[in-house]
Amino acid sequence: MELLASAWAYFLNRQDLMFEVLKEHVTLVLWATFFTVIIGVPVGIAISRTEKLRNTILGSVSILYTIPILALFGFLIPIMGIGSTPALIALVIYGLLPVIRNSCVGIIQVHPQLKESARGMGANDLQLLFKVEIPLAFPVIFAGIRTALVMNFSLATYAVFIGAGGMGRIIMQGIRTFNTGMMLAGILMVVITTVLLERMVGVVDNRIQKRYSLSD
Amino acid sequence: MTREISVELQKVSKLYGQDKVVNEVSLSVEKGEIFVLIGPSGCGKTTTLKMINQLIPHTSGNILVNGTDVAELDVVELRRSIGYVIQYIGLLPHLTIQENIAFVLKLTKQSKKLQKEKAEELIETVGLDFSHLNRYPRELSGGQQQRVGVARALAANPDILLMDEPFGAVDPLTREQLQNELLRLQESIQKTIVFVTHDMQEAFKVGNRIGILRQGELVTLGTPMEIVKSDDEFVKNFIGQGALFEVFDTIPVTRVLEKSVPLVRIHEKVDLQAEELKDWENVFVVEPDGNCKGYIPLSDLNKDGSFAAEQIEPLPKASSPDISVKLAVQEMLWGGRTWLPIVDESTGFKGIVLFRSCAALVAENGR
Ligand SMILES: Nc1ncnc2c1ncn2[C@@H]1O[C@H](COP(=O)(O)OP(=O)(O)OP(=O)(O)O)[C@@H](O)[C@H]1O
Ligand SMILES: [Mg+2]
C-alpha cells in the first residue's frame, strides 16, 4: 500500500515527465507500426501469389521473430549506433511476422468463387485486388496489425536500452536510483496503457470483424 | 428464316495436360433463346460455359461472340459485355446489395447516380423490394441472394447471359419459383442465355434448346421434344423414363385447346352438315352467356339435328386453362375420357382438349 502511495505521489509530482515518456513511447510505436504495415502488407500480398517465395520469406521472418530483443539490439548497435532509428528497426522486424503472415493468409483465404465471379464480371487484376481481395482479407490483415501494434507497444519498453526513450526510461531510472516509487509508477503506467490500448484496438477489431463477417 | 447467332462454338476443345475435358464441341446459340447445357457431373458443362467468357481459355477451335472471335477481343471487355451468374452466387459480402448490383458499373467507372438508378431499376425487375438495397448479402435468404445475382448480371445491360446452375443452391420450391420468374423475365428482356444445369426437369422447363454433354462431347442437341424422342441409348438413360411427361408439364394446355368446337344453343338445331362436326362425337350445348351446360353425343340427336333438354349430359369435371398438358392428360386418364373441358373460373367455358391433340404434340416438333 505504501508502495502504491509512493508511486502515485511520484506520478502526481512528475506528470510532465510521465507525459514526455508516454509521448516518446507512442511516437516510436506508431512509426514502427506504420512501417510494419507499409512493408508487411505488400510483402504479404506478394507472397500470397507465389508459393515458392512464401515459405522462404515466412521462414526468415519467423527466425527474426525468435531473436530476443536485447540480442537484436546487440546486432544493431555496432551497425547503427544508438537512438530511435535502431529501436524503430527492431520493432519493425518484430511486427513484420504477424502482419506479413496475416496479409498472406487473408488474401489466400478469399473464396475462389468470389474472385471468379468478380473476374467473370470483368474486374481486371488491380480491381480484383483492391475491390475484392483486400477488402475481404481486411479483417485478417487488421488482426495481424493489431497483434503487431500491441506487441510493439509492450516491446517499446526496452527501447530505453538503445537510447530511444519511452516509458522504459522511468522504470530504468527508478531501478538505477533505488527509487521504488518511480519504478513502480513506470511499471504501472506501462501495464495500464498496454491494457487500455489492447482494449481499444479490440473494440475496433470487433467492429471490423462484425462488419465484414461472411455469410455462407 | 435464319436467326441471328449470338454465341458460336466451332470445334472447341479444352485440354488439361492429356485430358480432353471438352472435345470438339460445336454449337450455335441463337439470339434471344435459352440454350441449356446438361450432362452428368464432370462432363464439361462449366468448362464449356467459362470458355465463352474466357474465364477458362480454350485449347483449340473458335469461339464467336456476336460474330467476333473472342481471341480478338480484350478479355476484360468481353466479360463486361456478358452477364455471369454462378451457383454460389458470389455476391461480395462486404458490399451492400446496391453496390453488388452496380459492381460492373463501378468497374467501368460509371457515375454514382447511374449506379444507384440502375440498382433501383433492377431490384424491381427481379421482384425484390427497394428496402433490400441497403442490406448486406448475409441478411438475405438464398432465394433473394440468387435474384440479386441475376440483377447484378443484368446491370451492364448485356445481351448475353451465362448462368451456371444458377438455381442449384436453393430448395425445390424456391427453385421452381425462380425458374418461373426467369421465364417471365425473359419474355420482356429477350436475352440470349446459356444455362447450365444437371436437372433434366429444369432443362425441359427453361430450355428452348438443350445440348447434352457426355465426357466432353456434345451427344445431342435439340428442342426438348426432339431430345425426348432421341433414340440414343445414353440420352434415353440420362433423361429417364418420365421425360415425355416432364416436357408435357412445360407445355400449357392452351397450346392444345381445339380451335373449333361444335357448339349449339339450347332449343336450336345442330347443323348436321357443318364442316366443324367432322371428327367429333359430341356437340356442346352453350347458354346465351357462353357457359357450357353439357354435351350431347351426335348419335343421340334426332334426324333433323334437334334434341330435347333432357338429353343433355352434364359436363364432366372441368380443368382450369392454367394447367399443363401433363395434367390435362392425367385428368383424361383418370376420367376415362378422351377429352377434357377447360373452364376459366371467372370468364367461363374456354373449350375442349382432345387426347389425340396431346398425342400429336409428340409428332410435331419444338415448342
Ligand atoms: N483445372 C483443372 N485441371 C484439370 N482438370 C480439370 C480442371 N478443371 C476441371 N477439370 C476436369 O474437367 C472436367 C469437366 O469439369 P467441369 O467443371 O466442366 O464439369 P461440370 O460438367 O461442370 O460438372 P459439375 O456438374 O460437377 O459441375 C472434370 O472431369 C474436371 O475434373
Ligand atoms: Mg459445373
Coordinates of C-alpha atoms and ligand atoms in Angstrom, one line a residue:
Chain A
M1 CA 0.0 0.0 0.0
E2 CA 2.8 2.3 0.9
L3 CA 4.5 1.4 -2.3
L4 CA 1.4 2.3 -4.3
A5 CA 1.1 5.5 -2.5
S6 CA 4.7 6.4 -3.3
A7 CA 4.1 5.5 -6.9
W8 CA 1.0 7.7 -7.0
A9 CA 2.9 10.5 -5.3
Y10 CA 5.7 10.2 -7.9
F11 CA 3.2 10.2 -10.7
L12 CA 1.5 13.4 -9.4
N13 CA 4.8 15.1 -8.9
R14 CA 6.3 14.3 -12.2
Q15 CA 3.3 14.5 -14.6
D16 CA 5.4 16.4 -17.1
L17 CA 8.0 13.6 -17.3
M18 CA 5.3 10.9 -17.5
F19 CA 3.7 12.8 -20.4
E20 CA 7.0 13.1 -22.1
V21 CA 7.9 9.4 -21.9
L22 CA 4.4 8.5 -23.0
K23 CA 4.8 10.7 -26.0
E24 CA 8.1 9.2 -26.9
H25 CA 6.7 5.7 -26.5
V26 CA 3.6 6.3 -28.6
T27 CA 5.5 8.1 -31.3
L28 CA 8.0 5.2 -31.6
V29 CA 5.3 2.6 -31.6
L30 CA 3.2 4.5 -34.2
W31 CA 6.1 4.9 -36.6
A32 CA 7.1 1.3 -36.1
T33 CA 3.6 0.1 -36.8
F34 CA 3.3 2.5 -39.8
F35 CA 6.5 1.0 -41.4
T36 CA 5.4 -2.5 -40.4
V37 CA 2.2 -2.0 -42.4
I38 CA 3.9 -0.3 -45.3
I39 CA 6.3 -3.1 -45.7
G40 CA 4.4 -6.1 -44.3
V41 CA 1.1 -5.8 -46.2
P42 CA 2.5 -5.6 -49.7
V43 CA 5.0 -8.3 -48.9
G44 CA 2.2 -10.5 -47.5
I45 CA 0.1 -9.9 -50.6
A46 CA 3.0 -10.6 -52.9
I47 CA 3.9 -13.9 -51.3
S48 CA 0.2 -15.0 -51.4
R49 CA 0.7 -15.3 -55.2
T50 CA 3.8 -17.4 -55.3
E51 CA 4.2 -20.5 -53.1
K52 CA 7.9 -20.7 -53.6
L53 CA 8.7 -17.3 -52.2
R54 CA 6.1 -17.7 -49.5
N55 CA 7.9 -20.3 -47.4
T56 CA 11.3 -18.6 -47.7
I57 CA 10.0 -15.3 -46.6
L58 CA 7.8 -16.5 -43.8
G59 CA 10.6 -18.8 -42.7
S60 CA 13.1 -16.0 -42.4
V61 CA 10.7 -13.6 -40.7
S62 CA 9.9 -16.3 -38.2
I63 CA 13.6 -16.7 -37.4
L64 CA 14.0 -13.0 -36.9
Y65 CA 11.0 -13.1 -34.7
T66 CA 12.6 -15.6 -32.3
I67 CA 15.7 -13.4 -31.6
P68 CA 15.4 -11.9 -28.1
I69 CA 15.2 -8.2 -28.3
L70 CA 18.3 -7.5 -26.3
A71 CA 20.3 -9.7 -28.7
L72 CA 18.8 -7.9 -31.7
F73 CA 20.0 -4.6 -30.1
G74 CA 23.4 -6.2 -29.8
F75 CA 23.4 -6.7 -33.6
L76 CA 22.0 -3.3 -34.4
I77 CA 24.2 -1.1 -32.2
P78 CA 27.5 -1.9 -34.0
I79 CA 25.8 -1.1 -37.3
M80 CA 23.6 1.9 -36.5
G81 CA 24.7 3.1 -33.1
I82 CA 22.0 4.0 -30.6
G83 CA 18.9 6.2 -30.8
S84 CA 15.4 5.9 -32.2
T85 CA 16.4 4.5 -35.6
P86 CA 17.7 1.2 -34.5
A87 CA 14.8 0.9 -32.0
L88 CA 12.4 1.6 -34.8
I89 CA 14.0 -1.1 -36.9
A90 CA 14.0 -3.6 -34.1
L91 CA 10.3 -3.0 -33.6
V92 CA 9.5 -3.2 -37.3
I93 CA 11.3 -6.5 -37.5
Y94 CA 9.1 -8.0 -34.8
G95 CA 6.0 -6.6 -36.2
L96 CA 6.6 -8.0 -39.6
L97 CA 5.8 -11.6 -38.8
P98 CA 2.1 -11.1 -37.8
V99 CA 1.5 -8.5 -40.5
I100 CA 3.0 -10.5 -43.4
R101 CA 1.6 -13.8 -42.3
N102 CA -1.9 -12.4 -41.8
S103 CA -1.9 -10.4 -45.0
C104 CA -0.8 -13.5 -46.9
V105 CA -3.3 -15.8 -45.2
G106 CA -6.1 -13.2 -45.5
I107 CA -5.6 -13.0 -49.3
I108 CA -5.3 -16.7 -49.8
Q109 CA -8.5 -17.5 -48.0
V110 CA -10.7 -15.2 -50.1
H111 CA -13.1 -17.6 -51.6
P112 CA -12.1 -18.6 -55.1
Q113 CA -15.8 -18.4 -56.2
L114 CA -15.9 -14.8 -55.2
K115 CA -12.8 -14.0 -57.1
E116 CA -14.0 -15.9 -60.1
S117 CA -17.4 -14.2 -60.1
A118 CA -15.7 -10.8 -59.9
R119 CA -13.4 -11.7 -62.7
G120 CA -16.4 -13.0 -64.6
M121 CA -18.0 -9.6 -64.3
G122 CA -14.9 -8.0 -65.9
A123 CA -12.7 -7.0 -62.9
N124 CA -9.1 -6.6 -64.0
D125 CA -6.2 -7.6 -61.8
L126 CA -5.9 -4.3 -60.0
Q127 CA -9.7 -4.1 -59.4
L128 CA -9.8 -7.6 -58.2
L129 CA -7.0 -6.8 -55.7
F130 CA -8.4 -3.5 -54.4
K131 CA -12.1 -4.0 -54.7
V132 CA -12.4 -7.7 -53.7
E133 CA -9.3 -9.3 -52.3
I134 CA -8.0 -6.6 -49.9
P135 CA -11.5 -5.7 -48.6
L136 CA -12.3 -9.3 -48.0
A137 CA -8.9 -10.0 -46.4
F138 CA -9.1 -6.9 -44.3
P139 CA -10.3 -8.4 -41.0
V140 CA -7.5 -10.9 -41.1
I141 CA -4.9 -8.3 -42.1
F142 CA -6.2 -6.0 -39.4
A143 CA -5.9 -8.7 -36.8
G144 CA -2.2 -9.0 -37.8
I145 CA -1.7 -5.3 -37.4
R146 CA -3.4 -5.4 -34.1
T147 CA -1.0 -8.0 -32.8
A148 CA 2.0 -6.1 -34.1
L149 CA 0.7 -2.8 -32.6
V150 CA 0.1 -4.3 -29.1
M151 CA 3.3 -6.3 -29.2
N152 CA 5.3 -3.3 -30.3
F153 CA 3.8 -1.2 -27.6
S154 CA 5.0 -3.6 -24.9
L155 CA 8.3 -4.2 -26.6
A156 CA 9.0 -0.5 -26.8
T157 CA 9.6 -0.5 -23.1
Y158 CA 13.0 -2.0 -24.0
A159 CA 13.8 0.9 -26.3
V160 CA 15.4 2.6 -23.4
F161 CA 18.3 0.2 -23.6
I162 CA 19.2 1.6 -27.0
G163 CA 18.6 5.2 -26.0
A164 CA 15.3 5.6 -27.7
G165 CA 13.4 6.7 -24.5
G166 CA 9.8 5.7 -23.9
M167 CA 8.2 4.5 -20.7
G168 CA 11.1 2.2 -20.0
R169 CA 13.1 5.3 -19.0
I170 CA 11.1 5.7 -15.8
I171 CA 11.4 2.1 -14.8
M172 CA 15.2 2.0 -15.6
Q173 CA 15.8 5.3 -13.8
G174 CA 13.8 4.1 -10.8
I175 CA 15.9 0.9 -10.6
R176 CA 19.1 2.7 -11.0
T177 CA 18.3 5.3 -8.4
F178 CA 16.7 2.8 -6.0
N179 CA 13.5 4.9 -6.3
T180 CA 10.8 2.3 -5.9
G181 CA 8.0 4.8 -6.2
M182 CA 9.4 5.9 -9.5
M183 CA 10.0 2.3 -10.7
L184 CA 6.5 1.2 -9.7
A185 CA 4.9 4.3 -11.3
G186 CA 6.7 3.3 -14.6
I187 CA 5.6 -0.3 -14.4
L188 CA 2.0 0.6 -13.6
M189 CA 1.9 3.1 -16.4
V190 CA 3.2 0.5 -18.9
V191 CA 0.7 -2.1 -17.7
I192 CA -2.3 0.2 -17.7
T193 CA -1.6 1.8 -21.1
T194 CA -1.0 -1.5 -22.7
V195 CA -4.2 -2.9 -21.3
L196 CA -6.1 0.2 -22.4
L197 CA -4.6 0.0 -25.9
E198 CA -5.4 -3.7 -26.1
R199 CA -9.0 -2.9 -25.2
M200 CA -9.3 0.0 -27.7
V201 CA -8.0 -2.0 -30.6
G202 CA -10.1 -4.9 -29.5
V203 CA -13.2 -2.8 -29.8
V204 CA -12.2 -1.6 -33.3
D205 CA -11.3 -5.2 -34.3
N206 CA -14.7 -6.5 -33.1
R207 CA -16.5 -3.9 -35.2
I208 CA -14.4 -4.8 -38.2
Q209 CA -15.0 -8.5 -37.8
K210 CA -18.7 -8.0 -37.4
R211 CA -18.9 -5.6 -40.3
Y212 CA -17.1 -8.0 -42.6
S213 CA -18.3 -11.3 -41.3
L214 CA -19.2 -13.5 -44.3
S215 CA -22.5 -15.1 -45.0
D216 CA -22.4 -18.7 -46.1
Chain B
M1 CA -35.9 -17.6 -91.6
T2 CA -32.3 -17.8 -90.4
R3 CA -31.9 -16.5 -86.9
E4 CA -29.1 -14.4 -85.7
I5 CA -26.4 -16.3 -83.9
S6 CA -25.1 -14.8 -80.6
V7 CA -22.6 -17.4 -79.5
E8 CA -21.0 -19.9 -81.7
L9 CA -18.6 -22.7 -80.7
Q10 CA -16.6 -24.2 -83.6
K11 CA -14.9 -27.4 -82.7
V12 CA -13.9 -26.1 -79.4
S13 CA -11.6 -28.3 -77.2
K14 CA -10.1 -27.9 -73.8
L15 CA -7.2 -30.0 -72.7
Y16 CA -5.7 -30.2 -69.2
G17 CA -2.4 -31.9 -69.9
Q18 CA -3.5 -35.0 -71.9
D19 CA -7.1 -34.9 -70.5
K20 CA -9.6 -33.7 -73.1
V21 CA -12.3 -32.4 -70.9
V22 CA -14.1 -30.7 -73.8
N23 CA -13.8 -32.4 -77.1
E24 CA -14.5 -30.6 -80.4
V25 CA -17.8 -29.1 -79.3
S26 CA -19.7 -27.2 -82.0
L27 CA -22.9 -25.4 -81.3
S28 CA -24.6 -22.1 -82.0
V29 CA -26.8 -20.2 -79.7
E30 CA -29.5 -18.2 -81.4
K31 CA -30.2 -14.6 -80.3
G32 CA -32.9 -14.5 -77.7
E33 CA -33.1 -18.2 -76.8
I34 CA -32.3 -20.1 -73.6
F35 CA -29.8 -22.7 -74.5
V36 CA -29.4 -25.3 -71.8
L37 CA -26.2 -27.4 -71.4
I38 CA -26.8 -30.5 -69.4
G39 CA -24.9 -33.7 -68.6
P40 CA -23.6 -35.8 -65.8
S41 CA -21.2 -34.3 -63.2
G42 CA -17.8 -33.7 -64.7
C43 CA -18.9 -33.8 -68.3
G44 CA -17.5 -30.3 -69.0
K45 CA -20.6 -28.1 -68.7
T46 CA -18.9 -25.4 -66.6
T47 CA -15.7 -25.6 -68.6
T48 CA -17.7 -25.0 -71.8
L49 CA -19.5 -22.1 -70.3
K50 CA -16.4 -20.5 -68.9
M51 CA -14.7 -20.7 -72.2
I52 CA -17.3 -18.4 -73.6
N53 CA -16.3 -15.5 -71.3
Q54 CA -12.7 -16.8 -71.4
L55 CA -12.5 -17.4 -67.6
I56 CA -11.0 -20.6 -69.0
P57 CA -9.0 -20.2 -72.2
H58 CA -9.8 -22.8 -74.8
T59 CA -7.1 -25.0 -76.2
S60 CA -8.3 -25.2 -79.8
G61 CA -11.3 -24.2 -82.0
N62 CA -13.0 -20.9 -82.4
I63 CA -15.5 -19.2 -80.1
L64 CA -17.5 -16.4 -81.6
V65 CA -19.5 -13.9 -79.6
N66 CA -21.8 -11.8 -81.7
G67 CA -19.8 -12.8 -84.7
T68 CA -16.4 -11.8 -83.3
D69 CA -13.7 -14.3 -82.4
V70 CA -13.1 -14.0 -78.7
A71 CA -9.4 -14.3 -79.4
E72 CA -9.5 -10.9 -81.0
L73 CA -11.3 -9.3 -78.0
D74 CA -9.9 -7.9 -74.8
V75 CA -11.0 -10.4 -72.1
V76 CA -11.9 -7.8 -69.6
E77 CA -14.1 -6.0 -72.2
L78 CA -15.6 -9.3 -73.3
R79 CA -16.6 -10.2 -69.7
R80 CA -18.1 -6.8 -69.1
S81 CA -20.3 -7.3 -72.1
I82 CA -21.6 -10.7 -70.9
G83 CA -23.7 -11.3 -67.7
Y84 CA -22.5 -14.1 -65.5
V85 CA -24.4 -15.9 -62.8
I86 CA -23.0 -18.8 -60.8
Q87 CA -24.4 -21.3 -58.4
Y88 CA -22.6 -20.0 -55.3
I89 CA -23.9 -16.6 -56.4
G90 CA -20.7 -14.9 -55.5
L91 CA -22.2 -11.8 -54.0
L92 CA -19.5 -9.8 -52.4
P93 CA -20.1 -9.9 -48.6
H94 CA -18.5 -6.6 -47.9
L95 CA -20.8 -4.7 -50.3
T96 CA -24.4 -3.8 -49.9
I97 CA -27.0 -5.2 -52.3
Q98 CA -27.0 -1.9 -54.2
E99 CA -23.2 -2.0 -54.5
N100 CA -23.3 -5.6 -55.5
I101 CA -25.8 -5.0 -58.3
A102 CA -23.9 -2.0 -59.6
F103 CA -20.5 -3.7 -59.3
V104 CA -19.9 -3.9 -63.1
L105 CA -20.9 -0.2 -63.4
K106 CA -18.4 0.6 -60.7
L107 CA -15.7 -1.3 -62.6
T108 CA -16.4 0.7 -65.7
K109 CA -16.4 3.9 -63.6
Q110 CA -20.0 4.9 -64.3
S111 CA -21.4 7.8 -62.2
K112 CA -22.7 7.1 -58.7
K113 CA -26.1 8.4 -59.8
L114 CA -26.3 5.9 -62.6
Q115 CA -25.2 3.1 -60.4
K116 CA -28.0 3.9 -57.9
E117 CA -30.6 4.3 -60.6
K118 CA -29.7 1.0 -62.2
A119 CA -29.7 -0.8 -58.9
E120 CA -33.1 0.6 -58.1
E121 CA -34.5 -0.4 -61.5
L122 CA -33.0 -3.9 -61.4
I123 CA -34.0 -4.8 -57.8
E124 CA -37.6 -4.3 -59.0
T125 CA -37.1 -6.2 -62.2
V126 CA -36.1 -9.3 -60.2
G127 CA -39.0 -8.9 -57.8
L128 CA -37.3 -7.6 -54.7
D129 CA -38.1 -4.6 -52.6
F130 CA -36.2 -1.3 -52.5
S131 CA -35.5 -1.8 -48.8
H132 CA -33.2 -4.6 -49.7
L133 CA -30.7 -2.3 -51.4
N134 CA -29.0 -1.1 -48.2
R135 CA -28.7 -4.6 -46.7
Y136 CA -25.7 -6.9 -46.9
P137 CA -25.9 -10.2 -48.7
R138 CA -25.8 -12.2 -45.5
E139 CA -29.1 -10.5 -44.5
L140 CA -30.9 -12.0 -47.4
S141 CA -32.3 -15.5 -47.9
G142 CA -30.7 -17.8 -50.5
G143 CA -33.5 -17.2 -53.0
Q144 CA -33.3 -13.5 -52.6
Q145 CA -29.5 -13.6 -53.0
Q146 CA -30.0 -15.6 -56.2
R147 CA -32.3 -12.9 -57.5
V148 CA -29.7 -10.3 -56.7
G149 CA -27.2 -12.4 -58.6
V150 CA -29.5 -12.2 -61.7
A151 CA -30.0 -8.4 -61.2
R152 CA -26.2 -8.0 -61.0
A153 CA -25.7 -9.9 -64.2
L154 CA -28.1 -7.6 -65.9
A155 CA -26.5 -4.3 -64.7
A156 CA -24.4 -3.6 -67.7
N157 CA -27.3 -4.5 -69.9
P158 CA -25.5 -7.3 -71.7
D159 CA -27.4 -9.2 -74.4
I160 CA -25.8 -12.5 -73.4
L161 CA -26.1 -14.1 -70.0
L162 CA -24.2 -17.1 -68.8
M163 CA -25.8 -19.0 -65.9
D164 CA -24.0 -21.9 -64.2
E165 CA -26.5 -23.9 -62.2
P166 CA -28.0 -20.6 -61.0
F167 CA -30.7 -22.2 -59.0
G168 CA -28.7 -25.2 -57.7
A169 CA -28.3 -24.0 -54.2
V170 CA -31.9 -23.3 -53.3
D171 CA -34.8 -25.5 -52.1
P172 CA -37.0 -27.1 -54.7
L173 CA -39.9 -24.7 -54.1
T174 CA -37.8 -21.6 -54.4
R175 CA -36.1 -23.1 -57.4
E176 CA -39.4 -23.6 -59.2
Q177 CA -40.4 -20.0 -58.3
L178 CA -37.0 -18.7 -59.6
Q179 CA -37.4 -20.7 -62.9
N180 CA -40.9 -19.2 -63.4
E181 CA -39.5 -15.7 -62.7
L182 CA -36.7 -16.3 -65.2
L183 CA -39.1 -17.3 -67.9
R184 CA -41.4 -14.3 -67.2
L185 CA -38.4 -12.0 -67.1
Q186 CA -37.0 -13.5 -70.3
E187 CA -40.3 -12.6 -72.1
S188 CA -39.6 -8.9 -71.5
I189 CA -35.8 -8.8 -71.7
Q190 CA -35.2 -11.3 -74.5
K191 CA -31.6 -12.1 -73.7
T192 CA -29.5 -14.8 -75.1
I193 CA -29.0 -17.2 -72.2
V194 CA -26.6 -20.1 -72.0
F195 CA -27.8 -22.1 -69.0
V196 CA -26.0 -24.9 -67.3
T197 CA -27.9 -27.4 -65.1
H198 CA -27.8 -31.1 -64.2
D199 CA -31.5 -31.2 -63.5
M200 CA -33.4 -32.5 -66.6
Q201 CA -36.7 -31.2 -65.4
E202 CA -35.2 -27.7 -65.2
A203 CA -33.7 -28.1 -68.6
F204 CA -37.0 -29.0 -70.1
K205 CA -38.7 -26.2 -68.3
V206 CA -36.4 -23.3 -69.2
G207 CA -34.7 -24.5 -72.4
N208 CA -35.7 -23.6 -75.9
R209 CA -33.0 -25.9 -77.0
I210 CA -30.9 -28.4 -75.0
G211 CA -27.4 -29.7 -75.6
I212 CA -26.4 -32.9 -73.8
L213 CA -22.7 -33.3 -73.0
R214 CA -21.0 -36.6 -72.1
Q215 CA -17.4 -36.7 -71.2
G216 CA -16.7 -33.5 -73.0
E217 CA -18.6 -34.4 -76.2
L218 CA -21.9 -33.0 -77.4
V219 CA -24.1 -36.1 -77.7
T220 CA -27.4 -34.4 -78.8
L221 CA -28.7 -31.0 -79.4
G222 CA -32.4 -30.1 -80.0
T223 CA -35.7 -28.9 -78.6
P224 CA -37.0 -30.6 -75.5
M225 CA -39.4 -32.7 -77.7
E226 CA -36.6 -33.7 -80.0
I227 CA -34.5 -34.7 -77.0
V228 CA -37.3 -36.8 -75.6
K229 CA -37.7 -38.6 -78.9
S230 CA -34.0 -39.3 -79.2
D231 CA -33.0 -42.9 -80.0
D232 CA -29.6 -42.6 -78.4
E233 CA -29.2 -45.0 -75.5
F234 CA -27.2 -42.6 -73.4
V235 CA -29.7 -39.8 -73.9
K236 CA -32.6 -42.2 -73.1
N237 CA -30.9 -43.3 -69.9
F238 CA -29.9 -39.8 -69.0
I239 CA -33.3 -38.2 -69.4
G240 CA -35.1 -41.1 -67.8
Q241 CA -38.5 -42.7 -68.5
G242 CA -40.7 -39.9 -67.3
A243 CA -39.1 -37.4 -69.6
L244 CA -42.0 -37.1 -72.0
F245 CA -44.3 -36.2 -69.2
E246 CA -41.7 -33.7 -68.0
V247 CA -41.9 -32.0 -71.3
F248 CA -45.7 -32.1 -71.3
D249 CA -45.5 -30.5 -67.9
T250 CA -43.8 -27.5 -69.5
I251 CA -46.4 -27.0 -72.3
P252 CA -49.5 -25.0 -71.3
V253 CA -52.8 -26.7 -72.1
T254 CA -53.9 -23.7 -74.0
R255 CA -51.5 -24.8 -76.7
V256 CA -53.7 -27.9 -77.5
L257 CA -57.1 -26.3 -77.0
E258 CA -59.2 -27.2 -80.0
K259 CA -59.7 -24.2 -82.3
S260 CA -63.2 -25.0 -83.4
V261 CA -65.6 -26.9 -81.0
P262 CA -69.0 -27.8 -82.3
L263 CA -71.4 -25.7 -80.2
V264 CA -75.2 -25.4 -80.2
R265 CA -77.6 -23.3 -78.2
I266 CA -80.5 -24.9 -76.3
H267 CA -83.7 -25.1 -78.4
E268 CA -81.7 -24.7 -81.6
K269 CA -80.9 -27.5 -84.0
V270 CA -77.5 -28.9 -84.8
D271 CA -76.5 -28.3 -88.4
L272 CA -75.5 -31.9 -89.2
Q273 CA -73.9 -30.8 -92.5
A274 CA -71.5 -28.4 -90.7
E275 CA -67.8 -28.8 -91.5
E276 CA -66.8 -28.5 -87.8
L277 CA -68.7 -31.6 -86.9
K278 CA -66.2 -33.8 -88.7
D279 CA -64.1 -35.9 -86.3
W280 CA -66.3 -35.0 -83.3
E281 CA -68.5 -37.4 -81.3
N282 CA -70.2 -34.8 -79.2
V283 CA -71.8 -31.4 -79.6
F284 CA -71.5 -29.0 -76.8
V285 CA -74.5 -27.1 -75.5
V286 CA -73.9 -23.5 -74.6
E287 CA -76.1 -21.0 -72.8
P288 CA -76.6 -17.4 -74.1
D289 CA -74.0 -16.2 -71.6
G290 CA -71.4 -18.5 -73.2
N291 CA -71.3 -21.0 -70.3
C292 CA -71.4 -24.7 -71.3
K293 CA -74.4 -26.5 -70.0
G294 CA -73.4 -30.0 -71.1
Y295 CA -73.0 -32.1 -74.2
I296 CA -74.9 -34.4 -76.5
P297 CA -73.4 -37.4 -78.3
L298 CA -74.0 -36.9 -82.0
S299 CA -75.6 -40.4 -82.2
D300 CA -78.4 -39.2 -79.7
L301 CA -79.6 -36.4 -81.9
N302 CA -82.8 -36.6 -83.8
K303 CA -82.6 -36.9 -87.6
D304 CA -83.1 -33.1 -88.1
G305 CA -80.4 -32.3 -85.6
S306 CA -82.9 -31.3 -82.9
F307 CA -82.7 -32.5 -79.3
A308 CA -84.6 -32.3 -76.0
A309 CA -83.2 -30.6 -73.0
E310 CA -83.4 -33.9 -71.0
Q311 CA -80.9 -35.4 -73.5
I312 CA -78.2 -33.1 -72.4
E313 CA -75.5 -34.8 -70.4
P314 CA -73.8 -32.8 -67.7
L315 CA -70.2 -31.7 -68.4
P316 CA -67.6 -33.8 -66.7
K317 CA -65.2 -32.1 -64.2
A318 CA -63.5 -29.3 -66.0
S319 CA -59.9 -28.0 -65.6
S320 CA -58.5 -24.5 -65.5
P321 CA -56.7 -23.1 -68.5
D322 CA -53.6 -22.6 -66.3
I323 CA -52.7 -26.3 -66.2
S324 CA -50.1 -28.1 -68.3
V325 CA -50.7 -30.7 -71.0
K326 CA -49.3 -33.3 -68.5
L327 CA -52.1 -32.5 -66.0
A328 CA -54.7 -32.5 -68.8
V329 CA -53.6 -35.9 -69.9
Q330 CA -53.7 -37.2 -66.4
E331 CA -57.2 -35.8 -65.9
M332 CA -58.4 -37.6 -69.1
L333 CA -56.9 -40.8 -68.0
W334 CA -58.4 -40.6 -64.5
G335 CA -61.8 -39.7 -66.0
G336 CA -61.6 -42.5 -68.6
R337 CA -62.4 -39.9 -71.3
T338 CA -60.6 -38.8 -74.5
W339 CA -61.5 -35.2 -74.0
L340 CA -61.4 -32.6 -71.3
P341 CA -63.4 -29.4 -70.9
I342 CA -61.5 -26.3 -70.0
V343 CA -63.3 -23.7 -67.9
D344 CA -61.9 -20.5 -66.6
E345 CA -63.2 -19.7 -63.1
S346 CA -64.1 -16.1 -63.9
T347 CA -64.7 -16.0 -67.7
G348 CA -66.3 -19.3 -68.2
F349 CA -66.1 -22.0 -70.9
K350 CA -62.8 -21.9 -72.8
G351 CA -63.0 -25.0 -74.9
I352 CA -62.1 -28.6 -75.2
V353 CA -58.8 -30.5 -75.2
L354 CA -58.7 -33.8 -77.1
F355 CA -56.4 -36.6 -76.2
R356 CA -55.4 -37.1 -79.8
S357 CA -54.1 -33.5 -80.0
C358 CA -51.9 -34.1 -77.0
A359 CA -50.6 -37.2 -78.6
A360 CA -50.0 -35.3 -81.8
L361 CA -47.7 -32.9 -79.9
V362 CA -45.1 -35.7 -79.8
A363 CA -45.2 -35.9 -83.6
E364 CA -44.9 -32.2 -84.1
N365 CA -41.6 -30.7 -83.1
G366 CA -40.5 -27.9 -80.9
R367 CA -42.3 -25.6 -78.5
Ligands
LIG1 N1 -8.1 -27.0 -63.6 C1 -8.3 -28.3 -63.9 N2 -7.3 -29.2 -64.2 C2 -7.6 -30.4 -64.6 N3 -8.8 -30.9 -64.8 C3 -9.9 -30.1 -64.6 C4 -9.7 -28.7 -64.2 N4 -10.9 -28.2 -64.1 C5 -11.8 -29.1 -64.4 N5 -11.2 -30.3 -64.7 C6 -11.9 -31.5 -65.1 O1 -12.7 -31.2 -66.2 C7 -13.8 -32.0 -66.2 C8 -15.0 -31.1 -66.5 O2 -15.2 -30.2 -65.4 P1 -16.4 -29.2 -65.3 O3 -16.3 -28.4 -64.2 O4 -16.6 -28.5 -66.6 O5 -17.6 -30.2 -65.1 P2 -19.2 -30.0 -65.0 O6 -19.8 -30.6 -66.1 O7 -19.4 -28.5 -64.8 O8 -19.5 -30.8 -63.7 P3 -20.5 -30.5 -62.5 O9 -21.9 -30.9 -62.9 O10 -20.0 -31.3 -61.4 O11 -20.4 -29.0 -62.2 C9 -13.9 -32.7 -64.9 O12 -13.6 -34.0 -65.1 C10 -12.9 -32.0 -64.1 O13 -12.3 -32.9 -63.2
MG2 MG -20.1 -27.3 -63.1

